[in-house]
mmCIF file of C-alpha atoms in Angstrom:
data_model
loop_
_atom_site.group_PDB
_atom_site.id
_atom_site.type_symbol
_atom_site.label_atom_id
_atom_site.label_comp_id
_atom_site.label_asym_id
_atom_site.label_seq_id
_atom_site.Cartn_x
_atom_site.Cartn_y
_atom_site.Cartn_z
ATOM 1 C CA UNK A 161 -13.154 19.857 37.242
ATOM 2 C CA UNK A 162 -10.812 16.549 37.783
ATOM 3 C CA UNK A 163 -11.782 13.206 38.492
ATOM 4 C CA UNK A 164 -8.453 12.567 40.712
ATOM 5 C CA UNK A 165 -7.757 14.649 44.214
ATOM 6 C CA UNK A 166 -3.791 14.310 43.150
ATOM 7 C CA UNK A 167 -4.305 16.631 40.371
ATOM 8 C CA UNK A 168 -6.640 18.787 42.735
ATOM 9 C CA UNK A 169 -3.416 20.291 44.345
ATOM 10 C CA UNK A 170 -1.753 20.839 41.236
ATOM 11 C CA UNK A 171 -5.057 22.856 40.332
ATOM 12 C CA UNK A 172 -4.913 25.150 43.391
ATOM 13 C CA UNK A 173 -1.548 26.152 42.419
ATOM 14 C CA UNK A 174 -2.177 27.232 38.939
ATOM 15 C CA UNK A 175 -5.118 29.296 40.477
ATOM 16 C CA UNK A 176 -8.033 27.826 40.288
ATOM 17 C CA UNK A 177 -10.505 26.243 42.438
ATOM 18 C CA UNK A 178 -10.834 22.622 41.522
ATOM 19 C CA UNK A 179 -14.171 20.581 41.593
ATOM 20 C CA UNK A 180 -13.916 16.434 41.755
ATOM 21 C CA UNK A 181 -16.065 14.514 39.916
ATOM 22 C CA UNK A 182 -16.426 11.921 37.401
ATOM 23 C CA UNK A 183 -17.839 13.031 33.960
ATOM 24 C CA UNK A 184 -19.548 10.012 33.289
ATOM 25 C CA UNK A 185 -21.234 10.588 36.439
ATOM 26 C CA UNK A 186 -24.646 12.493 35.309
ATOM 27 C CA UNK A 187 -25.568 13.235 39.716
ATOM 28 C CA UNK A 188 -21.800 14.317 40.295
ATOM 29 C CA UNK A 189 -21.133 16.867 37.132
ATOM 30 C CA UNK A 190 -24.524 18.099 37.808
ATOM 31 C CA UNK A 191 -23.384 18.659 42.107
ATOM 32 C CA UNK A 192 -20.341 20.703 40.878
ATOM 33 C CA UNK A 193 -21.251 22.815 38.324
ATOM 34 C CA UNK A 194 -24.419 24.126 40.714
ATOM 35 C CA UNK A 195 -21.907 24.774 43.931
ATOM 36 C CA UNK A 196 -19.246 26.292 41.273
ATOM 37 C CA UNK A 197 -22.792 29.074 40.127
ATOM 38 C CA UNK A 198 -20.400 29.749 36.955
ATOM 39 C CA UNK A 199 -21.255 32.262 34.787
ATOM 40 C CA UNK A 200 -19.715 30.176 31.483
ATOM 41 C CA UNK A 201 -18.510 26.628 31.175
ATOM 42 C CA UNK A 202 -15.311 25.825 29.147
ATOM 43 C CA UNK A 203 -15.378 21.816 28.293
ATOM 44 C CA UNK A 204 -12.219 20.992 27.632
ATOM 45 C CA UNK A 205 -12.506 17.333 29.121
ATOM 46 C CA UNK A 206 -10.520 14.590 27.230
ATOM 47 C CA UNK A 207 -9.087 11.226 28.096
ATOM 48 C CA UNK A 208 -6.541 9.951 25.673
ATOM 49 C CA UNK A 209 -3.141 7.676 26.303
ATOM 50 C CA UNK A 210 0.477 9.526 25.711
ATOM 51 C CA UNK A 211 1.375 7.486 22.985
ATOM 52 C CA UNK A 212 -1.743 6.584 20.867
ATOM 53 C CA UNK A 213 -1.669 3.275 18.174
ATOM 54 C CA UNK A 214 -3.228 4.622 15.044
ATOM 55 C CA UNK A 215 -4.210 0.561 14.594
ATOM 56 C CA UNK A 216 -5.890 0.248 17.807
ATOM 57 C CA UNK A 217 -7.493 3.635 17.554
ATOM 58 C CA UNK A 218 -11.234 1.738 18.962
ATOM 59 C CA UNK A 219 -9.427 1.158 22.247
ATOM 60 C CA UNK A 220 -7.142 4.117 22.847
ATOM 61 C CA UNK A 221 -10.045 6.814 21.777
ATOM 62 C CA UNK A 222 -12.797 4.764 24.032
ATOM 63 C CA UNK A 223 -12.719 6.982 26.896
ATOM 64 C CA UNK A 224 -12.214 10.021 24.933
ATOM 65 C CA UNK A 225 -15.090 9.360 22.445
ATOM 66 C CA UNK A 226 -17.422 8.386 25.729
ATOM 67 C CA UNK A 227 -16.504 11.841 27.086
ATOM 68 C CA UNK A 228 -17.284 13.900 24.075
ATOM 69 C CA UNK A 229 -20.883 11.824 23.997
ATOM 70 C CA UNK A 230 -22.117 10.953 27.315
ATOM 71 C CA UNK A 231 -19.883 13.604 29.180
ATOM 72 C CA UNK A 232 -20.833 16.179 26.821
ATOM 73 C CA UNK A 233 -24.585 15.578 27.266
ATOM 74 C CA UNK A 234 -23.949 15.988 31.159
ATOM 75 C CA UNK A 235 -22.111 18.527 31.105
ATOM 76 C CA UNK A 236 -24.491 20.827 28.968
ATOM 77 C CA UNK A 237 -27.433 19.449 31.266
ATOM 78 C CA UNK A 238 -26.130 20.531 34.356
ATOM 79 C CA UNK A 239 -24.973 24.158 32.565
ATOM 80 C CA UNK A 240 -28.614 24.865 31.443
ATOM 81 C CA UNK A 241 -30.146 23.711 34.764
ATOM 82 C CA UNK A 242 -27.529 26.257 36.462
ATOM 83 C CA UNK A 243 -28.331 29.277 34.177
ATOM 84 C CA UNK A 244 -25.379 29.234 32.575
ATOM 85 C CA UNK A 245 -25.041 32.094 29.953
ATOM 86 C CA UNK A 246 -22.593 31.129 27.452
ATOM 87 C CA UNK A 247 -20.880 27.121 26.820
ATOM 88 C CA UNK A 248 -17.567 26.896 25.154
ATOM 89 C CA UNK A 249 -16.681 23.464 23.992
ATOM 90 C CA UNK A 250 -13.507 21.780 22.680
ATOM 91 C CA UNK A 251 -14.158 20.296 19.083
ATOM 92 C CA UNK A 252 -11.750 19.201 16.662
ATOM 93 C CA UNK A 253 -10.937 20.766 12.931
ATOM 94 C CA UNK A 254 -9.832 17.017 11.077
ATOM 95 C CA UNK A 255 -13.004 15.351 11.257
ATOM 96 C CA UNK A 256 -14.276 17.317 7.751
ATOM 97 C CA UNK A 257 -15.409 14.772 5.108
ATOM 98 C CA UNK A 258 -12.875 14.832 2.482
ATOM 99 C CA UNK A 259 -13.656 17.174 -0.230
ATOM 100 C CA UNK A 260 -11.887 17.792 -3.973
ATOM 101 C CA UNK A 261 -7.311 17.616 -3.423
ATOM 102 C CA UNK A 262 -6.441 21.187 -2.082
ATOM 103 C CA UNK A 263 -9.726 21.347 0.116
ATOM 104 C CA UNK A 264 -8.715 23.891 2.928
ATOM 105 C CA UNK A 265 -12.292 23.335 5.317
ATOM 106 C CA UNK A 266 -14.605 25.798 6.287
ATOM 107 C CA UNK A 267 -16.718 25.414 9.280
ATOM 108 C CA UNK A 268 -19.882 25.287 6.532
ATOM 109 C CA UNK A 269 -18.279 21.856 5.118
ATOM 110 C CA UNK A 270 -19.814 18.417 6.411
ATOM 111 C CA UNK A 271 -18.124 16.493 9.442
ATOM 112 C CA UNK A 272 -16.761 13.026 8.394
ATOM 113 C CA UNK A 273 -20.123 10.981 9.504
ATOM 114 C CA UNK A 274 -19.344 8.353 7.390
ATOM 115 C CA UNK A 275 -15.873 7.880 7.765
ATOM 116 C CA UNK A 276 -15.031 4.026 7.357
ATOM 117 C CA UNK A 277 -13.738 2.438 10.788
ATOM 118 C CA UNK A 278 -11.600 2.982 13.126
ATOM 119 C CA UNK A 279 -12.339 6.410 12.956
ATOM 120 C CA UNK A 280 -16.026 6.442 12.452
ATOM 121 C CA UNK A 281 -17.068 6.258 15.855
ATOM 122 C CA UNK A 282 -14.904 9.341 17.092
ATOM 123 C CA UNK A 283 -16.429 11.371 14.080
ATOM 124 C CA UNK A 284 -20.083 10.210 15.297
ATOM 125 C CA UNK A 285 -19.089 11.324 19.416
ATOM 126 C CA UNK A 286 -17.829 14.410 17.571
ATOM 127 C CA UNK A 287 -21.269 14.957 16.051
ATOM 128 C CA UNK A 288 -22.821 14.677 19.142
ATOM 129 C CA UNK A 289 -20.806 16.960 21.255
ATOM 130 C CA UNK A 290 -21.137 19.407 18.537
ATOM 131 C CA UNK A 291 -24.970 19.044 18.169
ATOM 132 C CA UNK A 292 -25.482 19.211 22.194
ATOM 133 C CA UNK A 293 -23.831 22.650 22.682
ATOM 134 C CA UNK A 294 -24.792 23.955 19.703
ATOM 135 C CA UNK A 295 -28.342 22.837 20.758
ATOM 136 C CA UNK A 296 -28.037 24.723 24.031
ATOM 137 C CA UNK A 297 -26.612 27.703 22.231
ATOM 138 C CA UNK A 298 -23.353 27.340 22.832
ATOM 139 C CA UNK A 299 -19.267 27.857 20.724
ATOM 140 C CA UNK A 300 -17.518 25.200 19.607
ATOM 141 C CA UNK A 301 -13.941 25.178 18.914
ATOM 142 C CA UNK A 302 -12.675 22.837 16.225
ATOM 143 C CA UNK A 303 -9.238 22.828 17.226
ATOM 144 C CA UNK A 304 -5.940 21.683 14.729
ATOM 145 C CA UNK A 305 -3.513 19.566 15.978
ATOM 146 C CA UNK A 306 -1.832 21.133 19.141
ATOM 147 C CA UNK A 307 1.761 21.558 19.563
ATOM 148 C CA UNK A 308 4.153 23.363 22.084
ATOM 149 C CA UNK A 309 4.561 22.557 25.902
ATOM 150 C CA UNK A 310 2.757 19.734 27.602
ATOM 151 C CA UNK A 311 1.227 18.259 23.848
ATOM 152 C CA UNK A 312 2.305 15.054 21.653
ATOM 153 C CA UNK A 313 4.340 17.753 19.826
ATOM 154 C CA UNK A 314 6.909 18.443 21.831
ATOM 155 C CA UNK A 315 9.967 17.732 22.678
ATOM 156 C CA UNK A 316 8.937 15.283 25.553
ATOM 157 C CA UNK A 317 6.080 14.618 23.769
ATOM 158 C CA UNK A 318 5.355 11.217 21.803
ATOM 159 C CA UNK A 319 5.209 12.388 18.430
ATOM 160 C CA UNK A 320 8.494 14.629 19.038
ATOM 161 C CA UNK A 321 10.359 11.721 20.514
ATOM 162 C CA UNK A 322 9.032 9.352 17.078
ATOM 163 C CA UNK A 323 10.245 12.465 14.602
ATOM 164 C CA UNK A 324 13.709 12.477 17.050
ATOM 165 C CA UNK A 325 14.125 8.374 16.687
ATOM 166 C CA UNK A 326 13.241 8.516 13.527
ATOM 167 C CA UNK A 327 10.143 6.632 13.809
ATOM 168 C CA UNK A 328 7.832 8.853 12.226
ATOM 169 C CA UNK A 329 8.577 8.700 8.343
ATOM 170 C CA UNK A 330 6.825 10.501 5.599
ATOM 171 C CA UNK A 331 4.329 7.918 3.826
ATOM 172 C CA UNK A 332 3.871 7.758 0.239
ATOM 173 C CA UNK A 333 4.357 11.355 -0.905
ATOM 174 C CA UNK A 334 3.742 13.447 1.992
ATOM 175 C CA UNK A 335 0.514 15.002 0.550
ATOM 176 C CA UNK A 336 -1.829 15.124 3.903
ATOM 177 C CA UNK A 337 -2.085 18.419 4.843
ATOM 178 C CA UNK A 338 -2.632 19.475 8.481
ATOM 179 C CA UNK A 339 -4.187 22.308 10.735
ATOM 180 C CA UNK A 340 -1.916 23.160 13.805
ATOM 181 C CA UNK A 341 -2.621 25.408 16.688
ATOM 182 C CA UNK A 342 0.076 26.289 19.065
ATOM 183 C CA UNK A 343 -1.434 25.099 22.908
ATOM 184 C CA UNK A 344 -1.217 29.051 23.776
ATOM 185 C CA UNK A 345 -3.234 30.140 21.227
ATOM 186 C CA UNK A 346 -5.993 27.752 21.428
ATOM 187 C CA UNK A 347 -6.220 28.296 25.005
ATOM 188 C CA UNK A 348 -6.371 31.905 23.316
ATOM 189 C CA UNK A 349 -9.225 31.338 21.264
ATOM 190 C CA UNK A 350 -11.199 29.626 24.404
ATOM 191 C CA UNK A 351 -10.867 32.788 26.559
ATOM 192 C CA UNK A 352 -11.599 35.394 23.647
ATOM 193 C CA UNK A 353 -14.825 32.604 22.983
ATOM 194 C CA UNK A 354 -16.093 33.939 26.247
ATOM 195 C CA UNK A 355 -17.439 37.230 25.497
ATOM 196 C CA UNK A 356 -17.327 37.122 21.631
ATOM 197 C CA UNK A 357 -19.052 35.579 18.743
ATOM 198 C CA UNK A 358 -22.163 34.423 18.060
ATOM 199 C CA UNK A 359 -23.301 30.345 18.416
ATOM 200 C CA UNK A 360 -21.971 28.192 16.185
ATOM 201 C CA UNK A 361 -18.511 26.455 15.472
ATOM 202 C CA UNK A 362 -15.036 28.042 14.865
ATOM 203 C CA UNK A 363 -12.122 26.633 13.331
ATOM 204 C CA UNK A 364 -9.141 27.250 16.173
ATOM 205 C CA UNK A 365 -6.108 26.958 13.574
ATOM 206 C CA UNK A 366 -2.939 28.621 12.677
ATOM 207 C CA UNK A 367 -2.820 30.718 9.151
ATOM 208 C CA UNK A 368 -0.836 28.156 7.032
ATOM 209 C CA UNK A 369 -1.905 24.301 6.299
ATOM 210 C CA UNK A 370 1.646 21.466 6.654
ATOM 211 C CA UNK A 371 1.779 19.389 4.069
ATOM 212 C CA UNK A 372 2.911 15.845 5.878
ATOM 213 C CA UNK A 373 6.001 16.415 3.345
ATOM 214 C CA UNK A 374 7.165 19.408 5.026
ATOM 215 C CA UNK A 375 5.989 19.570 8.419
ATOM 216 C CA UNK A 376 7.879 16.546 9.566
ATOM 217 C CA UNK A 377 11.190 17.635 8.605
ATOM 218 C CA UNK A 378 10.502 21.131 9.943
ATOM 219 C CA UNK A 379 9.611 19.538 13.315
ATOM 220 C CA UNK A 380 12.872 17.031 12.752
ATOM 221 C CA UNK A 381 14.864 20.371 12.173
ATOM 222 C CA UNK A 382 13.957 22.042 15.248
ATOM 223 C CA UNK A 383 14.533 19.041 17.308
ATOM 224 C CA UNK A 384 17.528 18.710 16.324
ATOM 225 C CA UNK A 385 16.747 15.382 14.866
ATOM 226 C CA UNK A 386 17.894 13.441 11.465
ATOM 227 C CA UNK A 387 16.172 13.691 8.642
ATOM 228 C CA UNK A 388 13.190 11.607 8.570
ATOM 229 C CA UNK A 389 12.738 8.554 6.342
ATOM 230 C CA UNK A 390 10.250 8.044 3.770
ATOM 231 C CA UNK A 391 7.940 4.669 3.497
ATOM 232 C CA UNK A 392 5.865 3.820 0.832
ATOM 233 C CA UNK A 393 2.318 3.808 1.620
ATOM 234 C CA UNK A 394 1.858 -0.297 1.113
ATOM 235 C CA UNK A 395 4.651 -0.508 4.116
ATOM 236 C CA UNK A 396 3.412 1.831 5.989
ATOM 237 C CA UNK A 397 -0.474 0.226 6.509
ATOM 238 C CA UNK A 398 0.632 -2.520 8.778
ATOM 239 C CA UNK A 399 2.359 -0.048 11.634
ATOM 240 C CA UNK A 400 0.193 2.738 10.833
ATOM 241 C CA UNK A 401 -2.958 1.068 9.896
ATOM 242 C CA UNK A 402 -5.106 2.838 7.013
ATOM 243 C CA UNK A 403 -6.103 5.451 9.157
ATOM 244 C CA UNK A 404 -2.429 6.499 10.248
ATOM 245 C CA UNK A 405 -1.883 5.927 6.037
ATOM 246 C CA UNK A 406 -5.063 8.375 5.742
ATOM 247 C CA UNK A 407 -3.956 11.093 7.670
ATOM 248 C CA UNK A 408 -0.478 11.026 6.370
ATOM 249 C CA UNK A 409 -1.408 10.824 2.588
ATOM 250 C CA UNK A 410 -4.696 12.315 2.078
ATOM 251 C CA UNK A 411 -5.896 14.965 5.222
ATOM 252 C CA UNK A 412 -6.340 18.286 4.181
ATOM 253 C CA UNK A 413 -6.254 21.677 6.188
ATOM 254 C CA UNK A 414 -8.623 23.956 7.721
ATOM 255 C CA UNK A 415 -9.413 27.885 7.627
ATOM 256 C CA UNK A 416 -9.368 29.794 10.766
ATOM 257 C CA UNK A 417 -10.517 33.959 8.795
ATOM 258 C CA UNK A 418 -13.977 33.243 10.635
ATOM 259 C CA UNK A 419 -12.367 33.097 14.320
ATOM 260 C CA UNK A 420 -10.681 35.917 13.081
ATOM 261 C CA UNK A 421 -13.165 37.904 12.276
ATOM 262 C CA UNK A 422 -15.609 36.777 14.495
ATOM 263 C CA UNK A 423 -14.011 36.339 17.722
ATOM 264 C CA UNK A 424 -11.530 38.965 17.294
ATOM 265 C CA UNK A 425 -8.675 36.421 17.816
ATOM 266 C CA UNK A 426 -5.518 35.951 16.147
ATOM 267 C CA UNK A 427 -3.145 33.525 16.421
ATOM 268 C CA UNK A 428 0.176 34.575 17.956
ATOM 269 C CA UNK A 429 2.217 31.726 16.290
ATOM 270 C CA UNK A 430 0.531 32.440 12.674
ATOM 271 C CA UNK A 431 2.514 29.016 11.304
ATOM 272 C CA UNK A 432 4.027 26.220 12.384
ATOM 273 C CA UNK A 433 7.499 27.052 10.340
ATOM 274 C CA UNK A 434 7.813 30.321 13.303
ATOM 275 C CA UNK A 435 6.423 27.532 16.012
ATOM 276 C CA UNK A 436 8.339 24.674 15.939
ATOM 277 C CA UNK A 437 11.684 26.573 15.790
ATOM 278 C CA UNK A 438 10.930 28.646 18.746
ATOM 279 C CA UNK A 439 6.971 27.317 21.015
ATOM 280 C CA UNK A 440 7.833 23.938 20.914
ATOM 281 C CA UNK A 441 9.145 23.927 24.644
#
């Protein structure tokens, strides 16, 4: 499903058989998904800038949080009026609350639902998404950070061209940790979702948590970029904002052993360190 007949055509040629409507549009997403009669629905739908301003996060993540709320509620309405049998859903795996230094998440721990702003609102359309397909029995897939072809990590992508200018330093010490998943493998996970595992959520995630501290020079490395400067937290808060200074000083990782073991998946870029030198384009 696309909301622009351009991107029809480009559809069709990847095989598939697109449907255009507007997500926000309750009548219209419930139109297509009955003349599609599908069997499963994948919601992948997202809206988000290239280049997004960790200090104006409320703007650049309007759309996207609208989507995973209002377009998430359609979405699963018009799937259970259809007889769907089975919803997969894309989730994310950083919106844990923060738990004790070294915290690598399970899908047991809390989400983030009082995260201070800007992020607080994203968490809460996260909670929402989550809580409507897992109401309607349904998989969610709390993806990591994607990187490889096509994604903000890449070499044409906006955080590979900051790492390449040198515009992406390490903050502070380097001690957020993140989740990655290669693009292939979470699309992976999404088709594997389809006939395995029981409801619930499923971190989508690569076998080895980045510290901030190392990822960024790895990714540097395999650009063939400098070495990337390090800024003190205190400078970094007025480009970053606190949450770009959050994520880059105090994330931490997630666990992917139960979409593993439950959805017979496994990642075929296991860590980032294999991934950037040789997905990344």
């Amino acid at each position: 499903m696309t909301r622009s007949s351009e991107r029809a055509g480009a559809l069709r040629a990847l095989g598939a058989e697109p449907a255009i409507a507007e997500a926000l549009d309750a009548a219209a997403v419930r139109a297509a998904v009955a003349a599609a009669r599908p069997q499963a629905v994948v919601h992948q739908l997202t809206s988000l800038p290239r280049r997004i301003d960790p200090r104006k996060m409320k703007r650049d993540f309007l759309l996207n949080d609208r989507l995973r709320g209002e377009g998430t509620r359609h979405l699963v309405e018009a799937a259970s009026a259809a007889g769907v049998e089975r919803i997969v859903a894309q989730s994310i795996a950083f919106a844990y609350a923060p738990g004790p230094p070294g915290t690598v998440h399970t899908e047991q721990d809390p989400l983030f639902l009082d995260a201070p702003q800007p992020f607080a609102r994203s968490v809460k359309a996260v909670d929402e998404l989550e809580r409507a397909v897992l109401g309607a029995g349904g998989l969610v897939l709390r993806y990591g950070y994607f990187y490889g072809p096509g994604s903000s990590i890449s070499p044409t992508g906006s955080i590979g061209e900051d790492v390449a200018r040198r515009r992406m330093p390490i903050v502070g010490g380097g001690r957020g940790v993140w989740s990655f998943i290669h693009v292939d493998d979470a699309a992976a996970a999404a088709v594997a979702a389809l006939t395995a595992g029981d409801p619930g959520a499923y971190n989508v995630v690569d076998d080895e948590p980045a510290p901030v501290g190392e990822w960024i020079p790895a990714l540097a490395r395999a650009l063939g970029a400098p070495r990337p400067l390090r800024v003190p937290a205190l400078l970094a808060r007025p480009i970053a904002g606190s949450y770009g200074v959050i994520t880059m000083t105090r994330a931490q990782g997630a666990s992917n052993a139960l979409a593993e073991r439950a959805l017979g998946w496994t990642p075929a870029h296991p860590s980032w360190r294999q991934g950037f030198s040789n997905g990344l384009a």
